[in-house]
């Protein structure tokens, strides 16, 4: 005899498998629903898998993405912070939250988040595709740089962060200026060091890959 849990599982799985935008939630949902037969009620099964908390995180991320797309950075930041409260290792959310903080003049928080992410996975920012990822950094940089003949010292860290989404060399230039102007602030020095390490390593790889095949001159004497 089929139980309510069995029926719920049969109805839920096709919908979960069709979902592409809620992949993390779907994986845990499927696992939870498959284990329902070991639980006394569906209610207990859902809570045992922390499904409700995960749904809240996913919904916050989705809402944050919507606000981010329309450039409502304050609302986006609130939703992204809520998402990170339940999933602190979510790199896509962390990457967008850095931009939100920068645009809200929450520079200290932006730098903390930026520094943590580049120490963990610098290429996650560098490999950003502005079109595919709907990243506003190119236009934000254009707006900022065209507002000033020479950016104020306070703007240098923000521009350094935004440039890493587009061009790591330009990012390093701004952070070097910011570090020099801030009497070699420890956080800025750490960021400069990390960027130099990455660019040095990337340059070594590119140089080795770009080496042409060397054709040695013939040693055969003619005539």
PDB file of C-alpha atoms in Angstrom, residues 30-142:
ATOM      1  CA  UNK A  30      15.466  14.675  -3.768  1.00  0.00           C
ATOM      2  CA  UNK A  31      17.689  13.182  -1.092  1.00  0.00           C
ATOM      3  CA  UNK A  32      15.238  14.152   1.607  1.00  0.00           C
ATOM      4  CA  UNK A  33      12.228  12.828  -0.259  1.00  0.00           C
ATOM      5  CA  UNK A  34      13.938   9.531  -0.978  1.00  0.00           C
ATOM      6  CA  UNK A  35      14.456   9.098   2.756  1.00  0.00           C
ATOM      7  CA  UNK A  36      10.907   9.933   3.759  1.00  0.00           C
ATOM      8  CA  UNK A  37      10.098   6.273   4.364  1.00  0.00           C
ATOM      9  CA  UNK A  38      12.415   6.397   7.403  1.00  0.00           C
ATOM     10  CA  UNK A  39      10.547   9.337   8.906  1.00  0.00           C
ATOM     11  CA  UNK A  40       7.219   9.344  10.613  1.00  0.00           C
ATOM     12  CA  UNK A  41       5.877  12.345   8.731  1.00  0.00           C
ATOM     13  CA  UNK A  42       6.699  14.530   5.749  1.00  0.00           C
ATOM     14  CA  UNK A  43       6.939  17.469   8.142  1.00  0.00           C
ATOM     15  CA  UNK A  44       9.689  15.736  10.105  1.00  0.00           C
ATOM     16  CA  UNK A  45      11.499  14.744   6.924  1.00  0.00           C
ATOM     17  CA  UNK A  46      11.554  18.289   5.596  1.00  0.00           C
ATOM     18  CA  UNK A  47      12.928  19.722   8.803  1.00  0.00           C
ATOM     19  CA  UNK A  48      15.490  16.950   9.218  1.00  0.00           C
ATOM     20  CA  UNK A  49      16.963  17.888   5.837  1.00  0.00           C
ATOM     21  CA  UNK A  50      17.002  21.621   6.615  1.00  0.00           C
ATOM     22  CA  UNK A  51      15.006  22.020   3.431  1.00  0.00           C
ATOM     23  CA  UNK A  52      13.092  25.078   4.586  1.00  0.00           C
ATOM     24  CA  UNK A  53      16.313  26.892   5.475  1.00  0.00           C
ATOM     25  CA  UNK A  54      17.778  25.996   2.102  1.00  0.00           C
ATOM     26  CA  UNK A  55      14.675  27.219   0.281  1.00  0.00           C
ATOM     27  CA  UNK A  56      14.985  30.536   2.136  1.00  0.00           C
ATOM     28  CA  UNK A  57      18.636  30.852   1.026  1.00  0.00           C
ATOM     29  CA  UNK A  58      17.789  30.076  -2.581  1.00  0.00           C
ATOM     30  CA  UNK A  59      14.897  32.530  -2.601  1.00  0.00           C
ATOM     31  CA  UNK A  60      17.106  35.253  -1.123  1.00  0.00           C
ATOM     32  CA  UNK A  61      19.720  34.628  -3.802  1.00  0.00           C
ATOM     33  CA  UNK A  62      17.093  34.770  -6.546  1.00  0.00           C
ATOM     34  CA  UNK A  63      15.635  38.006  -5.194  1.00  0.00           C
ATOM     35  CA  UNK A  64      19.116  39.435  -4.798  1.00  0.00           C
ATOM     36  CA  UNK A  65      19.889  38.614  -8.422  1.00  0.00           C
ATOM     37  CA  UNK A  66      16.727  40.402  -9.544  1.00  0.00           C
ATOM     38  CA  UNK A  67      17.571  43.522  -7.554  1.00  0.00           C
ATOM     39  CA  UNK A  68      21.166  43.330  -8.797  1.00  0.00           C
ATOM     40  CA  UNK A  69      19.983  43.271 -12.416  1.00  0.00           C
ATOM     41  CA  UNK A  70      17.998  46.473 -11.952  1.00  0.00           C
ATOM     42  CA  UNK A  71      20.897  48.069 -10.038  1.00  0.00           C
ATOM     43  CA  UNK A  72      19.058  48.316  -6.719  1.00  0.00           C
ATOM     44  CA  UNK A  73      22.219  47.536  -4.795  1.00  0.00           C
ATOM     45  CA  UNK A  74      20.805  48.232  -1.329  1.00  0.00           C
ATOM     46  CA  UNK A  75      17.988  45.712  -1.769  1.00  0.00           C
ATOM     47  CA  UNK A  76      20.330  43.252  -3.484  1.00  0.00           C
ATOM     48  CA  UNK A  77      22.815  43.481  -0.615  1.00  0.00           C
ATOM     49  CA  UNK A  78      20.112  42.683   1.953  1.00  0.00           C
ATOM     50  CA  UNK A  79      19.043  39.578   0.043  1.00  0.00           C
ATOM     51  CA  UNK A  80      22.607  38.425  -0.615  1.00  0.00           C
ATOM     52  CA  UNK A  81      23.472  38.826   3.068  1.00  0.00           C
ATOM     53  CA  UNK A  82      20.455  36.682   3.943  1.00  0.00           C
ATOM     54  CA  UNK A  83      21.554  34.060   1.418  1.00  0.00           C
ATOM     55  CA  UNK A  84      25.088  33.987   2.821  1.00  0.00           C
ATOM     56  CA  UNK A  85      23.773  33.585   6.353  1.00  0.00           C
ATOM     57  CA  UNK A  86      22.634  30.113   5.333  1.00  0.00           C
ATOM     58  CA  UNK A  87      25.307  29.398   2.729  1.00  0.00           C
ATOM     59  CA  UNK A  88      28.463  31.380   3.586  1.00  0.00           C
ATOM     60  CA  UNK A  89      30.574  29.685   0.898  1.00  0.00           C
ATOM     61  CA  UNK A  90      28.348  30.702  -2.027  1.00  0.00           C
ATOM     62  CA  UNK A  91      30.902  32.325  -4.344  1.00  0.00           C
ATOM     63  CA  UNK A  92      28.476  33.762  -6.944  1.00  0.00           C
ATOM     64  CA  UNK A  93      26.654  35.615  -4.167  1.00  0.00           C
ATOM     65  CA  UNK A  94      29.884  36.783  -2.557  1.00  0.00           C
ATOM     66  CA  UNK A  95      31.147  38.089  -5.897  1.00  0.00           C
ATOM     67  CA  UNK A  96      28.022  40.182  -6.445  1.00  0.00           C
ATOM     68  CA  UNK A  97      27.880  41.378  -2.857  1.00  0.00           C
ATOM     69  CA  UNK A  98      31.335  42.942  -3.271  1.00  0.00           C
ATOM     70  CA  UNK A  99      29.955  45.095  -6.088  1.00  0.00           C
ATOM     71  CA  UNK A 100      26.902  46.010  -4.010  1.00  0.00           C
ATOM     72  CA  UNK A 101      29.035  47.093  -1.062  1.00  0.00           C
ATOM     73  CA  UNK A 102      31.313  49.113  -3.339  1.00  0.00           C
ATOM     74  CA  UNK A 103      28.353  50.951  -4.860  1.00  0.00           C
ATOM     75  CA  UNK A 104      26.868  51.612  -1.429  1.00  0.00           C
ATOM     76  CA  UNK A 105      30.166  53.150  -0.233  1.00  0.00           C
ATOM     77  CA  UNK A 106      30.558  50.315   2.276  1.00  0.00           C
ATOM     78  CA  UNK A 107      34.195  50.127   1.254  1.00  0.00           C
ATOM     79  CA  UNK A 108      35.525  48.398   4.365  1.00  0.00           C
ATOM     80  CA  UNK A 109      32.998  45.565   4.034  1.00  0.00           C
ATOM     81  CA  UNK A 110      33.642  45.353   0.303  1.00  0.00           C
ATOM     82  CA  UNK A 111      37.391  45.070   0.856  1.00  0.00           C
ATOM     83  CA  UNK A 112      36.953  42.376   3.504  1.00  0.00           C
ATOM     84  CA  UNK A 113      34.733  40.327   1.198  1.00  0.00           C
ATOM     85  CA  UNK A 114      37.006  40.993  -1.781  1.00  0.00           C
ATOM     86  CA  UNK A 115      40.146  40.016   0.086  1.00  0.00           C
ATOM     87  CA  UNK A 116      38.588  36.783   1.369  1.00  0.00           C
ATOM     88  CA  UNK A 117      37.404  35.750  -2.086  1.00  0.00           C
ATOM     89  CA  UNK A 118      40.658  36.461  -3.923  1.00  0.00           C
ATOM     90  CA  UNK A 119      42.603  34.525  -1.293  1.00  0.00           C
ATOM     91  CA  UNK A 120      40.246  31.599  -1.804  1.00  0.00           C
ATOM     92  CA  UNK A 121      39.723  31.739  -5.579  1.00  0.00           C
ATOM     93  CA  UNK A 122      40.972  34.841  -7.372  1.00  0.00           C
ATOM     94  CA  UNK A 123      40.077  33.471 -10.803  1.00  0.00           C
ATOM     95  CA  UNK A 124      36.416  33.322  -9.829  1.00  0.00           C
ATOM     96  CA  UNK A 125      36.412  37.115 -10.128  1.00  0.00           C
ATOM     97  CA  UNK A 126      38.953  37.425 -12.930  1.00  0.00           C
ATOM     98  CA  UNK A 127      37.064  34.981 -15.165  1.00  0.00           C
ATOM     99  CA  UNK A 128      33.872  37.036 -14.962  1.00  0.00           C
ATOM    100  CA  UNK A 129      32.106  37.429 -18.306  1.00  0.00           C
ATOM    101  CA  UNK A 130      30.402  40.853 -18.119  1.00  0.00           C
ATOM    102  CA  UNK A 131      27.743  39.834 -20.650  1.00  0.00           C
ATOM    103  CA  UNK A 132      26.981  36.284 -19.546  1.00  0.00           C
ATOM    104  CA  UNK A 133      27.189  37.174 -15.846  1.00  0.00           C
ATOM    105  CA  UNK A 134      25.290  40.457 -16.268  1.00  0.00           C
ATOM    106  CA  UNK A 135      28.171  42.204 -14.542  1.00  0.00           C
ATOM    107  CA  UNK A 136      27.809  46.010 -14.381  1.00  0.00           C
ATOM    108  CA  UNK A 137      31.497  46.669 -13.705  1.00  0.00           C
ATOM    109  CA  UNK A 138      32.467  48.002 -17.167  1.00  0.00           C
ATOM    110  CA  UNK A 139      29.769  50.669 -17.076  1.00  0.00           C
ATOM    111  CA  UNK A 140      30.399  51.439 -13.392  1.00  0.00           C
ATOM    112  CA  UNK A 141      34.094  51.937 -14.127  1.00  0.00           C
ATOM    113  CA  UNK A 142      33.284  54.147 -17.110  1.00  0.00           C
TER     114      UNK A 142
END
